Amino acid sequence: MRKRWQLFWWQCRFRRYRVEYLRYLAALLTNYSAQLTFKGIFKKEQQRYGRHHVRGRLAALWLQRLNQHGGDLAIAWRGSFSPELLQVIRVCQHYGSRSLTQALQFLAHQQEVLRRLRRQNQAVLWPAFLAIAVLFGALVLIPLFTVPELRRAFSYVPPEYYGPATRALFATAEWLLRFGWMIPLFALGAIIAVSISFSRYVGVGRLYMDRLEPWKSYRLMGAYNLLQTLGILLSLDHVHLPLESAIHRLADTSIPWLRLRLMQIQKRIIQGHTGASSFATGLLDKEDLWFLADMADGQSLEHACMVTAQRLAERIEERLNRIVIVARWVVLLIGVAILLALLFWHYRAFEELRQGLMNMFV
């Protein structure tokens, strides 16, 4: 168990090196004149960085896995990269070093785009995170400070003199004191459930969910990855790969959502649909599907996939920026509204207690 947690910690630390490492490997495979293998690369990494650096520690692990699994790079990198990325690596490695080199170049660019989007979103969302933290702090203060102070200040007021706002405030404080720990756990569980549903939920409602946020953005990102990968596979010079074979290779994936989408495309190909019409499964929006069909009519299908993927990347970036800005203002306004409501609630309870104290002495 301890070794698993240590491995998880090293893999988490490696995330900051992913983009640079993929670029390094792509440049190395492109410009290296002699015979080069990943075993040799990992041995050099292990010798250069040593066991106290994340790259040296993981290089030793990758080298061990390569020897155990016959040079399967996707298995060697399991846990260090996302399953979507490893699926591309597995398929491109099957078709040789040239396809793998193209895949590494594409994946480095893709990871750079994702990292830039993540940093932009974090920079925009930090006021919303701060508002949520202040709101949780206010909820913690109710049972631990504000309500005990009110009880102490108005200890002479009997419960039968309490007003409705005071009774509700004291009952809420008691509930928070007993069950308040469930609120962050429930919020964390909801976030984890939504994150897992992106790639794993393929039930009857998934096609409807893919029309809504945040599942729609995940669908567009999946379409971008799929089209870019197909563009790489279909444009290989040393092997002629039809669309059906490329889809069949990609269908052997551990991601249930992607497997479902690929099976839908395979079904349309079996039904006789060819070219861009094979993608009329709901994976792409109508405008993007029409764009793909127009590009395929004017150029080859692999060129159409590449151009459409670039169009999707631009749309995804604009869409996420817009969604993040809206989400920030919504969270800020809701947080301010709740804080003002709590403040007014305490004011009403204070007035009721003051009036109750006066009535008791009268």
Coordinates of C-alpha atoms in Angstrom, one line a residue:
M1 CA 0.0 0.0 0.0
R2 CA 2.8 2.4 0.8
K3 CA 4.5 1.8 -2.5
R4 CA 1.2 2.5 -4.3
W5 CA 0.9 5.8 -2.6
Q6 CA 4.5 6.7 -3.3
L7 CA 3.9 5.9 -7.0
F8 CA 0.8 8.0 -7.1
W9 CA 2.7 10.9 -5.5
W10 CA 5.5 10.6 -8.1
Q11 CA 3.0 10.4 -11.0
C12 CA 1.2 13.5 -9.7
R13 CA 4.5 15.4 -9.5
F14 CA 5.2 14.4 -13.1
R15 CA 2.2 16.3 -14.4
R16 CA 4.2 19.5 -14.6
Y17 CA 6.7 17.9 -16.9
R18 CA 4.2 16.3 -19.3
V19 CA 4.3 18.9 -22.1
E20 CA 8.0 19.4 -22.1
Y21 CA 8.6 15.7 -21.9
L22 CA 6.4 14.9 -25.0
R23 CA 8.1 17.7 -26.9
Y24 CA 11.5 16.3 -25.9
L25 CA 10.6 12.8 -27.1
A26 CA 9.1 14.1 -30.4
A27 CA 12.3 16.2 -31.2
L28 CA 14.5 13.3 -30.2
L29 CA 12.8 10.8 -32.4
T30 CA 12.6 13.3 -35.3
N31 CA 16.3 14.4 -35.3
Y32 CA 18.2 11.5 -33.9
S33 CA 20.1 9.9 -36.7
A34 CA 21.2 6.6 -35.1
Q35 CA 19.0 3.7 -34.0
L36 CA 17.1 4.9 -30.9
T37 CA 14.8 2.9 -28.6
F38 CA 12.6 4.0 -25.7
K39 CA 14.6 1.6 -23.5
G40 CA 17.7 3.6 -24.3
I41 CA 15.9 6.8 -23.6
F42 CA 14.6 5.6 -20.2
K43 CA 18.1 4.3 -19.2
K44 CA 19.6 7.7 -19.9
E45 CA 16.8 9.4 -18.0
Q46 CA 17.4 7.1 -15.0
Q47 CA 21.2 7.7 -15.1
R48 CA 21.0 11.5 -15.5
Y49 CA 18.3 12.3 -12.9
G50 CA 18.7 9.5 -10.4
R51 CA 16.1 8.1 -8.0
H52 CA 15.6 11.4 -6.1
H53 CA 14.1 13.2 -9.2
V54 CA 10.7 12.5 -10.5
R55 CA 11.9 11.8 -14.1
G56 CA 14.6 9.5 -12.9
R57 CA 12.3 7.6 -10.5
L58 CA 9.6 7.1 -13.2
A59 CA 12.1 6.3 -15.9
A60 CA 13.2 3.3 -13.9
L61 CA 9.5 2.2 -13.5
W62 CA 8.8 2.7 -17.3
L63 CA 11.9 0.7 -18.1
Q64 CA 10.8 -2.1 -15.9
R65 CA 7.3 -2.2 -17.4
L66 CA 8.7 -2.1 -21.0
N67 CA 10.8 -5.2 -20.2
Q68 CA 7.8 -7.0 -18.6
H69 CA 5.2 -6.2 -21.4
G70 CA 7.2 -6.5 -24.6
G71 CA 7.9 -2.8 -25.2
D72 CA 4.3 -1.7 -24.9
L73 CA 4.7 2.1 -24.3
A74 CA 1.1 2.6 -23.3
I75 CA 1.4 0.1 -20.4
A76 CA 4.7 1.6 -19.4
W77 CA 3.2 5.1 -19.1
R78 CA 0.0 3.9 -17.4
G79 CA -0.8 6.3 -14.6
S80 CA 1.6 8.9 -15.7
F81 CA -0.5 10.1 -18.6
S82 CA -4.3 10.2 -19.2
P83 CA -6.1 7.2 -20.7
E84 CA -7.0 9.2 -23.8
L85 CA -3.4 10.0 -24.5
L86 CA -2.3 6.4 -23.9
Q87 CA -4.9 5.2 -26.4
V88 CA -3.4 7.3 -29.1
I89 CA 0.1 6.1 -28.2
R90 CA -1.0 2.5 -28.3
V91 CA -2.5 2.8 -31.8
C92 CA 0.3 4.8 -33.3
Q93 CA 3.0 2.6 -31.9
H94 CA 1.4 -0.3 -33.7
Y95 CA 2.1 1.4 -37.0
G96 CA 5.7 2.2 -36.4
S97 CA 8.0 5.0 -35.3
R98 CA 6.9 7.6 -37.8
S99 CA 3.3 7.5 -36.7
L100 CA 4.5 7.5 -33.1
T101 CA 6.6 10.6 -33.8
Q102 CA 3.6 12.4 -35.3
A103 CA 1.5 11.4 -32.4
L104 CA 4.0 12.7 -29.9
Q105 CA 4.1 16.1 -31.7
F106 CA 0.3 16.3 -31.7
L107 CA 0.0 15.2 -28.1
A108 CA 2.5 17.8 -27.0
H109 CA 0.5 20.5 -28.7
Q110 CA -2.7 19.2 -27.3
Q111 CA -1.4 19.1 -23.7
E112 CA 0.0 22.6 -24.1
V113 CA -3.5 23.8 -25.1
L114 CA -5.1 22.0 -22.2
R115 CA -2.6 23.5 -19.8
R116 CA -3.1 27.0 -21.1
L117 CA -6.9 26.6 -20.8
R118 CA -6.5 25.3 -17.2
R119 CA -4.3 28.2 -16.2
Q120 CA -6.7 30.7 -17.8
N121 CA -9.6 29.2 -16.1
Q122 CA -7.9 29.1 -12.7
A123 CA -6.9 32.8 -13.1
V124 CA -10.5 33.7 -13.9
L125 CA -12.1 31.5 -11.3
W126 CA -10.0 32.3 -8.2
P127 CA -12.5 35.1 -7.0
A128 CA -15.3 32.5 -7.1
F129 CA -13.1 30.0 -5.1
L130 CA -12.5 32.8 -2.6
A131 CA -16.2 33.5 -2.3
I132 CA -17.0 29.9 -1.7
A133 CA -14.3 29.7 1.0
V134 CA -15.7 32.9 2.7
L135 CA -19.2 31.3 2.5
F136 CA -18.1 28.1 4.1
G137 CA -16.3 30.1 6.8
A138 CA -19.5 32.0 7.5
L139 CA -21.4 28.7 7.9
V140 CA -18.7 27.4 10.3
L141 CA -19.0 30.6 12.4
I142 CA -22.7 30.3 12.9
P143 CA -22.7 27.3 15.3
L144 CA -19.2 28.0 16.7
F145 CA -19.3 31.8 17.4
T146 CA -22.4 33.9 16.4
V147 CA -25.2 31.7 17.9
P148 CA -23.3 31.0 21.2
E149 CA -22.6 34.7 21.6
L150 CA -26.3 35.5 21.0
R151 CA -27.3 32.9 23.5
R152 CA -24.8 34.3 26.1
A153 CA -25.8 37.9 25.5
F154 CA -29.5 37.1 25.8
S155 CA -29.3 34.3 28.3
Y156 CA -32.2 35.8 30.4
V157 CA -34.6 35.4 27.5
P158 CA -36.6 32.2 27.8
P159 CA -37.2 30.1 24.7
E160 CA -40.9 30.9 24.6
Y161 CA -40.0 34.5 23.9
Y162 CA -38.0 33.6 20.8
G163 CA -39.3 34.8 17.4
P164 CA -39.4 32.7 14.2
A165 CA -36.1 34.0 12.9
T166 CA -34.4 33.2 16.2
R167 CA -35.8 29.7 16.4
A168 CA -34.8 29.0 12.8
L169 CA -31.3 30.4 13.4
F170 CA -30.7 28.3 16.6
A171 CA -32.1 25.2 14.9
T172 CA -29.8 25.7 11.9
A173 CA -26.8 26.2 14.2
E174 CA -27.6 22.9 16.0
W175 CA -28.0 21.1 12.6
L176 CA -24.7 22.5 11.4
L177 CA -23.0 21.5 14.5
R178 CA -24.2 17.9 14.1
F179 CA -24.3 17.4 10.3
G180 CA -22.3 20.4 8.9
W181 CA -19.4 18.1 8.1
M182 CA -21.6 16.5 5.5
I183 CA -21.8 19.6 3.3
P184 CA -18.2 19.6 2.0
L185 CA -18.3 15.9 1.7
F186 CA -21.5 16.1 -0.4
A187 CA -20.0 18.9 -2.5
L188 CA -16.8 16.8 -3.0
G189 CA -18.8 13.7 -3.9
A190 CA -20.9 15.6 -6.4
I191 CA -17.7 16.9 -8.1
I192 CA -16.2 13.5 -8.2
A193 CA -19.4 11.9 -9.5
V194 CA -19.6 14.5 -12.4
S195 CA -15.9 14.0 -13.2
I196 CA -16.3 10.2 -13.3
S197 CA -19.4 10.4 -15.4
F198 CA -17.5 12.2 -18.2
S199 CA -15.7 9.1 -19.4
R200 CA -17.6 6.2 -17.7
Y201 CA -21.3 6.9 -17.8
V202 CA -22.9 5.5 -21.0
G203 CA -26.5 4.9 -19.9
V204 CA -29.7 5.8 -21.7
G205 CA -29.5 9.5 -20.6
R206 CA -25.9 10.0 -21.8
L207 CA -26.9 11.2 -25.3
Y208 CA -29.1 13.8 -23.7
M209 CA -26.5 14.8 -21.2
D210 CA -23.9 15.4 -24.0
R211 CA -26.1 18.3 -25.1
L212 CA -25.7 20.0 -21.7
E213 CA -22.7 21.5 -19.9
P214 CA -20.3 20.4 -18.7
W215 CA -20.7 17.1 -20.7
K216 CA -21.1 19.0 -24.0
S217 CA -17.6 20.5 -23.6
Y218 CA -16.2 17.0 -22.8
R219 CA -17.9 15.8 -26.0
L220 CA -16.4 18.5 -28.1
M221 CA -13.0 17.8 -26.5
G222 CA -13.4 14.1 -27.3
A223 CA -14.4 14.9 -30.9
Y224 CA -11.3 17.1 -31.2
N225 CA -9.0 14.3 -29.9
L226 CA -10.7 11.7 -32.2
L227 CA -10.5 13.8 -35.4
Q228 CA -6.9 14.8 -34.7
T229 CA -5.9 11.1 -34.1
L230 CA -7.8 10.0 -37.2
G231 CA -6.0 12.7 -39.2
I232 CA -2.7 11.3 -38.0
L233 CA -3.6 7.7 -38.8
L234 CA -5.2 8.3 -42.2
S235 CA -2.2 10.5 -43.4
L236 CA 0.5 7.9 -42.7
D237 CA 2.8 7.6 -45.7
H238 CA 4.1 4.1 -45.1
V239 CA 0.7 2.4 -44.6
H240 CA -2.6 3.0 -46.3
L241 CA -5.2 2.8 -43.6
P242 CA -9.0 3.1 -44.4
L243 CA -11.3 4.9 -42.0
E244 CA -13.0 1.6 -40.9
S245 CA -9.6 0.1 -39.9
A246 CA -8.6 3.2 -38.0
I247 CA -11.9 3.3 -36.1
H248 CA -11.5 -0.4 -35.3
R249 CA -8.0 0.1 -33.9
L250 CA -9.2 3.0 -31.7
A251 CA -12.3 1.1 -30.5
D252 CA -10.1 -1.1 -28.3
T253 CA -10.0 1.5 -25.5
S254 CA -10.6 1.5 -21.8
I255 CA -12.8 4.6 -21.9
P256 CA -16.4 3.6 -22.1
W257 CA -17.7 6.9 -23.5
L258 CA -15.2 6.9 -26.4
R259 CA -15.9 3.2 -27.0
L260 CA -19.6 3.9 -27.3
R261 CA -19.0 6.8 -29.8
L262 CA -16.7 4.7 -31.9
M263 CA -19.2 1.8 -32.0
Q264 CA -21.8 4.3 -33.3
I265 CA -19.4 5.3 -36.1
Q266 CA -18.6 1.7 -36.9
K267 CA -22.3 0.9 -37.1
R268 CA -22.9 3.7 -39.6
I269 CA -19.9 2.4 -41.7
I270 CA -21.4 -1.1 -41.7
Q271 CA -24.7 0.4 -42.8
G272 CA -23.0 1.8 -45.9
H273 CA -22.2 5.4 -44.9
T274 CA -18.7 6.6 -46.0
G275 CA -16.5 9.5 -45.4
A276 CA -17.8 12.4 -43.3
S277 CA -21.4 11.0 -43.1
S278 CA -20.0 8.2 -40.8
F279 CA -19.7 10.8 -38.1
A280 CA -23.4 11.8 -38.1
T281 CA -23.9 10.1 -34.6
G282 CA -24.3 13.2 -32.4
L283 CA -20.6 13.4 -31.7
L284 CA -20.3 16.6 -33.7
D285 CA -22.6 19.6 -33.8
K286 CA -24.4 20.0 -37.1
E287 CA -22.3 23.0 -38.1
D288 CA -19.1 21.1 -37.4
L289 CA -20.4 18.0 -39.3
W290 CA -21.3 20.1 -42.3
F291 CA -17.8 21.7 -42.2
L292 CA -16.2 18.3 -42.1
A293 CA -18.3 17.1 -45.1
D294 CA -17.4 20.3 -47.1
M295 CA -13.7 19.8 -46.3
A296 CA -13.9 16.1 -47.2
D297 CA -15.5 17.0 -50.6
G298 CA -12.8 19.6 -51.4
Q299 CA -9.8 17.7 -49.9
S300 CA -9.0 14.2 -48.5
L301 CA -10.7 12.9 -45.4
E302 CA -7.5 13.1 -43.4
H303 CA -7.1 16.7 -44.3
A304 CA -10.7 17.4 -43.4
C305 CA -10.2 15.7 -40.0
M306 CA -7.2 17.9 -39.3
V307 CA -8.9 21.1 -40.3
T308 CA -12.1 20.3 -38.4
A309 CA -10.1 19.4 -35.3
Q310 CA -8.4 22.8 -35.4
R311 CA -11.8 24.5 -35.8
L312 CA -13.0 22.5 -32.8
A313 CA -10.0 23.6 -30.7
E314 CA -10.7 27.2 -31.4
R315 CA -14.4 26.8 -30.5
I316 CA -13.6 24.9 -27.3
E317 CA -11.2 27.6 -26.1
E318 CA -13.8 30.4 -26.8
R319 CA -16.6 28.3 -25.2
L320 CA -14.7 27.5 -22.1
N321 CA -13.6 31.1 -21.6
R322 CA -17.2 32.2 -21.9
I323 CA -18.5 29.5 -19.6
V324 CA -15.8 30.2 -16.9
I325 CA -16.6 34.0 -16.9
V326 CA -20.3 33.3 -16.5
A327 CA -19.7 30.7 -13.8
R328 CA -17.4 33.1 -11.9
W329 CA -20.1 35.9 -11.8
V330 CA -22.9 33.5 -10.9
V331 CA -20.9 32.0 -8.0
L332 CA -19.9 35.5 -6.8
L333 CA -23.4 36.8 -7.0
I334 CA -24.9 33.8 -5.2
G335 CA -22.2 33.9 -2.6
V336 CA -22.8 37.6 -1.9
A337 CA -26.6 37.1 -1.8
I338 CA -26.2 34.2 0.7
L339 CA -23.9 36.3 2.9
L340 CA -26.3 39.2 2.9
A341 CA -29.1 36.9 3.7
L342 CA -27.2 35.5 6.6
L343 CA -26.4 39.0 7.8
F344 CA -30.1 40.0 7.6
W345 CA -31.1 36.8 9.3
H346 CA -28.8 37.5 12.3
Y347 CA -30.1 41.1 12.4
R348 CA -33.7 39.8 12.6
A349 CA -32.7 37.3 15.3
F350 CA -31.0 40.1 17.3
E351 CA -34.0 42.3 17.1
E352 CA -36.3 39.5 18.1
L353 CA -34.1 38.7 21.1
R354 CA -34.0 42.3 22.1
Q355 CA -37.7 42.6 21.9
G356 CA -38.1 39.4 23.8
L357 CA -35.9 40.8 26.6
M358 CA -37.9 44.0 26.8
N359 CA -41.2 42.0 26.9
M360 CA -39.9 39.8 29.6
F361 CA -39.0 42.7 31.9
V362 CA -42.3 44.5 31.1

